[in-house]
Amino acid sequence: MSNDSAKQKSVMVESEDLCKFYGDFAAVQNVTFSVPAGQVCAFLGPNGAGKSTTMKMLTGFLSPSQGTAKIGGYDLHSQRMQAAELLGYLPENGPLYTEMTPQSFLRYVGQTRMMSRSELSERMSYVCDQCDLGEVWGKAIGKLSRGYRQRVGMAQALLHDPKVLILDEPTSGLDPNQVHGLRELIVELGKTKTVLLSTHILQEVHAVCSRVILVNEGRLVFDGSTSELGTEGGLMEQKFRELTMATTS
Ligand code: ADP
């Protein structure tokens, strides 16, 4: 009993029976899973599988048609502020404040999060360093490359030192060097934080995640360790194809 409640407490991301309907189209159907503290978990699936929609519900940006989403035990709907404090989110499209610089954007984000001046200045210099933003610190976000904009998005997600990171396609649009750097950063962050990251890239799962949740056509089709999905690229690809084609017939 006490074991159960200890286990319950350590769940940091919880999706219970989540559903999202657009008209009568079901983008997400009855998705249930939980991610314990300290795990780096891949949210894998082909394009259109429902990954972004699920992540938007798990971060409070979209209301579920059915089911509940919790971060650190706090319901995104009824305890939104407490959940938001624990949460850093990298949305699928980077920062939209294109006329701001990374510096002014991050200061603005920190102020809206009610960070103190000293904490904000310390964290701004940390994320500038970690996300390698020094070169573009004073340039307009709208003029930055996709890779840099993605890193500004990461810096924003990390700014308040959240316990949970939800990252929607974090390496999308990056060149191979940037992909490598960002994966290393995620592995490092995963030592102290709970991370759920979406991807459709199988190598990404291998490189950074110990657990995989696979969705297809809005439904969860696999939940297990990365090694269960296949440790070699070829095997994993075959399993991915089997699982994502099984529900289409
Ligand atoms: P993924 O992130 O796995 O690529 P999405 O969650 O973006 O998938 O989309 C899941 C499905 O829901 C897709 O078929 C997509 O076209 C549809 N969809 C997403 N957003 C909307 C919307 N606002 N209105 C209607 N359909 C949507």
CSV table of C-alpha atoms in Angstrom, one decimal, residues 36-202:
chain,number,residue,atom,x,y,z
A,36,PRO,CA,7.8,8.3,-13.7
A,37,ALA,CA,10.3,10.8,-12.4
A,38,GLY,CA,13.7,10.8,-14.0
A,39,GLN,CA,12.7,8.9,-17.1
A,40,VAL,CA,13.5,10.1,-20.7
A,41,CYS,CA,10.6,8.8,-22.7
A,42,ALA,CA,10.0,8.9,-26.5
A,43,PHE,CA,6.6,9.7,-27.9
A,44,LEU,CA,7.0,8.1,-31.3
A,45,GLY,CA,4.7,7.8,-34.2
A,46,PRO,CA,4.3,8.6,-37.9
A,47,ASN,CA,3.2,12.1,-39.0
A,48,GLY,CA,-0.4,12.7,-38.1
A,49,ALA,CA,-0.5,10.0,-35.4
A,50,GLY,CA,-1.6,12.5,-32.7
A,51,LYS,CA,1.6,13.3,-31.0
A,52,SER,CA,1.4,17.1,-31.0
A,53,THR,CA,-2.3,17.0,-30.1
A,54,THR,CA,-1.6,14.8,-27.1
A,55,MET,CA,1.3,17.0,-26.0
A,56,LYS,CA,-0.8,20.1,-26.3
A,57,MET,CA,-3.3,18.5,-23.9
A,58,LEU,CA,-0.5,17.4,-21.6
A,59,THR,CA,0.7,21.0,-21.4
A,60,GLY,CA,-2.7,22.7,-21.0
A,61,PHE,CA,-2.7,24.4,-24.4
A,62,LEU,CA,-5.6,22.3,-25.7
A,63,SER,CA,-8.6,21.0,-23.7
A,64,PRO,CA,-9.2,17.3,-24.0
A,65,SER,CA,-12.6,16.2,-25.4
A,66,GLN,CA,-12.4,13.4,-22.7
A,67,GLY,CA,-9.9,12.2,-20.1
A,68,THR,CA,-7.4,13.9,-17.8
A,69,ALA,CA,-3.8,15.2,-18.1
A,70,LYS,CA,-1.6,15.7,-15.0
A,71,ILE,CA,1.9,17.0,-14.4
A,72,GLY,CA,3.4,16.0,-11.1
A,73,GLY,CA,0.0,15.0,-9.9
A,74,TYR,CA,-1.6,18.4,-10.7
A,75,ASP,CA,-4.5,18.4,-13.1
A,76,LEU,CA,-3.9,20.7,-16.1
A,77,HIS,CA,-7.4,21.9,-16.1
A,78,SER,CA,-8.2,22.5,-12.4
A,79,GLN,CA,-4.6,23.0,-11.0
A,80,ARG,CA,-3.1,24.7,-14.0
A,81,MET,CA,-0.7,27.1,-12.2
A,82,GLN,CA,0.9,24.3,-10.1
A,83,ALA,CA,1.2,22.1,-13.1
A,84,ALA,CA,2.7,25.0,-15.2
A,85,GLU,CA,5.4,25.6,-12.5
A,86,LEU,CA,6.7,22.1,-12.9
A,87,LEU,CA,6.6,22.1,-16.7
A,88,GLY,CA,8.8,23.3,-19.6
A,89,TYR,CA,7.3,22.9,-23.0
A,90,LEU,CA,8.9,23.2,-26.4
A,91,PRO,CA,6.0,23.5,-28.9
A,92,GLU,CA,6.2,22.2,-32.5
A,93,ASN,CA,6.6,25.6,-33.9
A,94,GLY,CA,9.3,27.8,-32.3
A,95,PRO,CA,8.8,31.2,-30.6
A,96,LEU,CA,6.4,33.4,-32.5
A,97,TYR,CA,7.7,36.7,-31.1
A,98,THR,CA,9.8,37.3,-34.2
A,99,GLU,CA,10.6,41.0,-33.5
A,100,MET,CA,12.1,40.2,-30.1
A,101,THR,CA,15.7,39.1,-29.5
A,102,PRO,CA,16.4,35.9,-27.6
A,103,GLN,CA,17.5,38.1,-24.7
A,104,SER,CA,14.3,40.3,-24.6
A,105,PHE,CA,12.1,37.2,-25.3
A,106,LEU,CA,13.6,35.2,-22.4
A,107,ARG,CA,13.4,38.2,-20.1
A,108,TYR,CA,9.8,38.5,-21.0
A,109,VAL,CA,9.1,34.8,-20.4
A,110,GLY,CA,10.9,35.0,-17.0
A,111,GLN,CA,8.8,38.0,-16.0
A,112,THR,CA,5.6,36.3,-16.9
A,113,ARG,CA,6.7,33.4,-14.8
A,114,MET,CA,7.3,35.8,-11.9
A,115,MET,CA,11.0,34.9,-11.5
A,116,SER,CA,13.0,37.3,-9.3
A,117,ARG,CA,15.6,39.6,-11.0
A,118,SER,CA,18.6,37.7,-9.7
A,119,GLU,CA,17.1,34.3,-10.5
A,120,LEU,CA,16.2,35.4,-14.0
A,121,SER,CA,19.6,36.8,-14.7
A,122,GLU,CA,21.3,33.7,-13.4
A,123,ARG,CA,19.0,31.4,-15.4
A,124,MET,CA,19.3,33.6,-18.6
A,125,SER,CA,23.1,33.2,-18.6
A,126,TYR,CA,22.7,29.4,-17.9
A,127,VAL,CA,20.3,28.8,-20.8
A,128,CYS,CA,22.3,31.1,-23.1
A,129,ASP,CA,25.3,29.0,-22.5
A,130,GLN,CA,23.5,25.6,-22.6
A,131,CYS,CA,21.6,26.3,-25.8
A,132,ASP,CA,24.6,28.1,-27.4
A,133,LEU,CA,22.8,31.3,-28.0
A,134,GLY,CA,25.7,33.8,-27.4
A,135,GLU,CA,26.2,34.6,-31.1
A,136,VAL,CA,22.5,35.6,-31.7
A,137,TRP,CA,21.6,36.9,-28.2
A,138,GLY,CA,20.9,40.4,-29.6
A,139,LYS,CA,19.5,39.5,-33.0
A,140,ALA,CA,15.8,39.5,-33.9
A,141,ILE,CA,14.3,36.0,-33.6
A,142,GLY,CA,12.6,36.4,-37.0
A,143,LYS,CA,16.0,36.7,-38.6
A,144,LEU,CA,17.4,33.5,-37.1
A,145,SER,CA,17.8,30.1,-38.8
A,146,ARG,CA,15.4,27.3,-37.9
A,147,GLY,CA,18.2,25.7,-35.8
A,148,TYR,CA,18.7,28.8,-33.7
A,149,ARG,CA,15.0,29.4,-33.3
A,150,GLN,CA,14.6,25.9,-32.1
A,151,ARG,CA,17.3,26.5,-29.5
A,152,VAL,CA,15.6,29.7,-28.4
A,153,GLY,CA,12.5,27.5,-27.9
A,154,MET,CA,14.6,25.1,-25.8
A,155,ALA,CA,16.0,28.0,-23.7
A,156,GLN,CA,12.4,29.2,-23.0
A,157,ALA,CA,11.4,25.7,-21.9
A,158,LEU,CA,14.4,25.4,-19.6
A,159,LEU,CA,14.4,28.9,-18.2
A,160,HIS,CA,12.6,28.3,-14.9
A,161,ASP,CA,14.4,25.0,-14.3
A,162,PRO,CA,11.3,22.8,-14.5
A,163,LYS,CA,11.2,19.3,-13.3
A,164,VAL,CA,9.4,18.1,-16.4
A,165,LEU,CA,10.2,18.8,-20.0
A,166,ILE,CA,7.7,18.1,-22.8
A,167,LEU,CA,9.5,18.6,-26.1
A,168,ASP,CA,7.6,18.4,-29.4
A,169,GLU,CA,10.0,17.3,-32.2
A,170,PRO,CA,13.0,19.0,-30.6
A,171,THR,CA,15.5,18.1,-33.4
A,172,SER,CA,13.2,18.9,-36.3
A,173,GLY,CA,14.9,21.1,-38.9
A,174,LEU,CA,18.3,21.0,-37.3
A,175,ASP,CA,21.5,20.1,-39.2
A,176,PRO,CA,23.4,17.0,-38.1
A,177,ASN,CA,25.8,18.9,-35.8
A,178,GLN,CA,22.9,20.7,-34.1
A,179,VAL,CA,21.0,17.4,-33.7
A,180,HIS,CA,24.0,15.9,-32.0
A,181,GLY,CA,24.4,18.9,-29.7
A,182,LEU,CA,20.7,18.9,-28.8
A,183,ARG,CA,20.6,15.2,-28.1
A,184,GLU,CA,23.6,15.5,-25.8
A,185,LEU,CA,21.8,18.3,-24.0
A,186,ILE,CA,18.7,16.2,-23.6
A,187,VAL,CA,20.7,13.3,-22.2
A,188,GLU,CA,22.4,15.6,-19.7
A,189,LEU,CA,19.0,17.1,-18.7
A,190,GLY,CA,17.5,13.6,-18.4
A,191,LYS,CA,19.9,13.0,-15.5
A,192,THR,CA,17.8,15.3,-13.3
A,193,LYS,CA,14.5,15.8,-15.1
A,194,THR,CA,11.6,13.8,-16.5
A,195,VAL,CA,11.5,14.2,-20.3
A,196,LEU,CA,8.8,13.3,-22.8
A,197,LEU,CA,9.9,14.0,-26.3
A,198,SER,CA,8.0,13.4,-29.5
A,199,THR,CA,9.7,12.2,-32.7
A,200,HIS,CA,9.2,10.2,-35.8
A,201,ILE,CA,13.0,9.5,-36.0
A,202,LEU,CA,13.9,6.0,-34.8
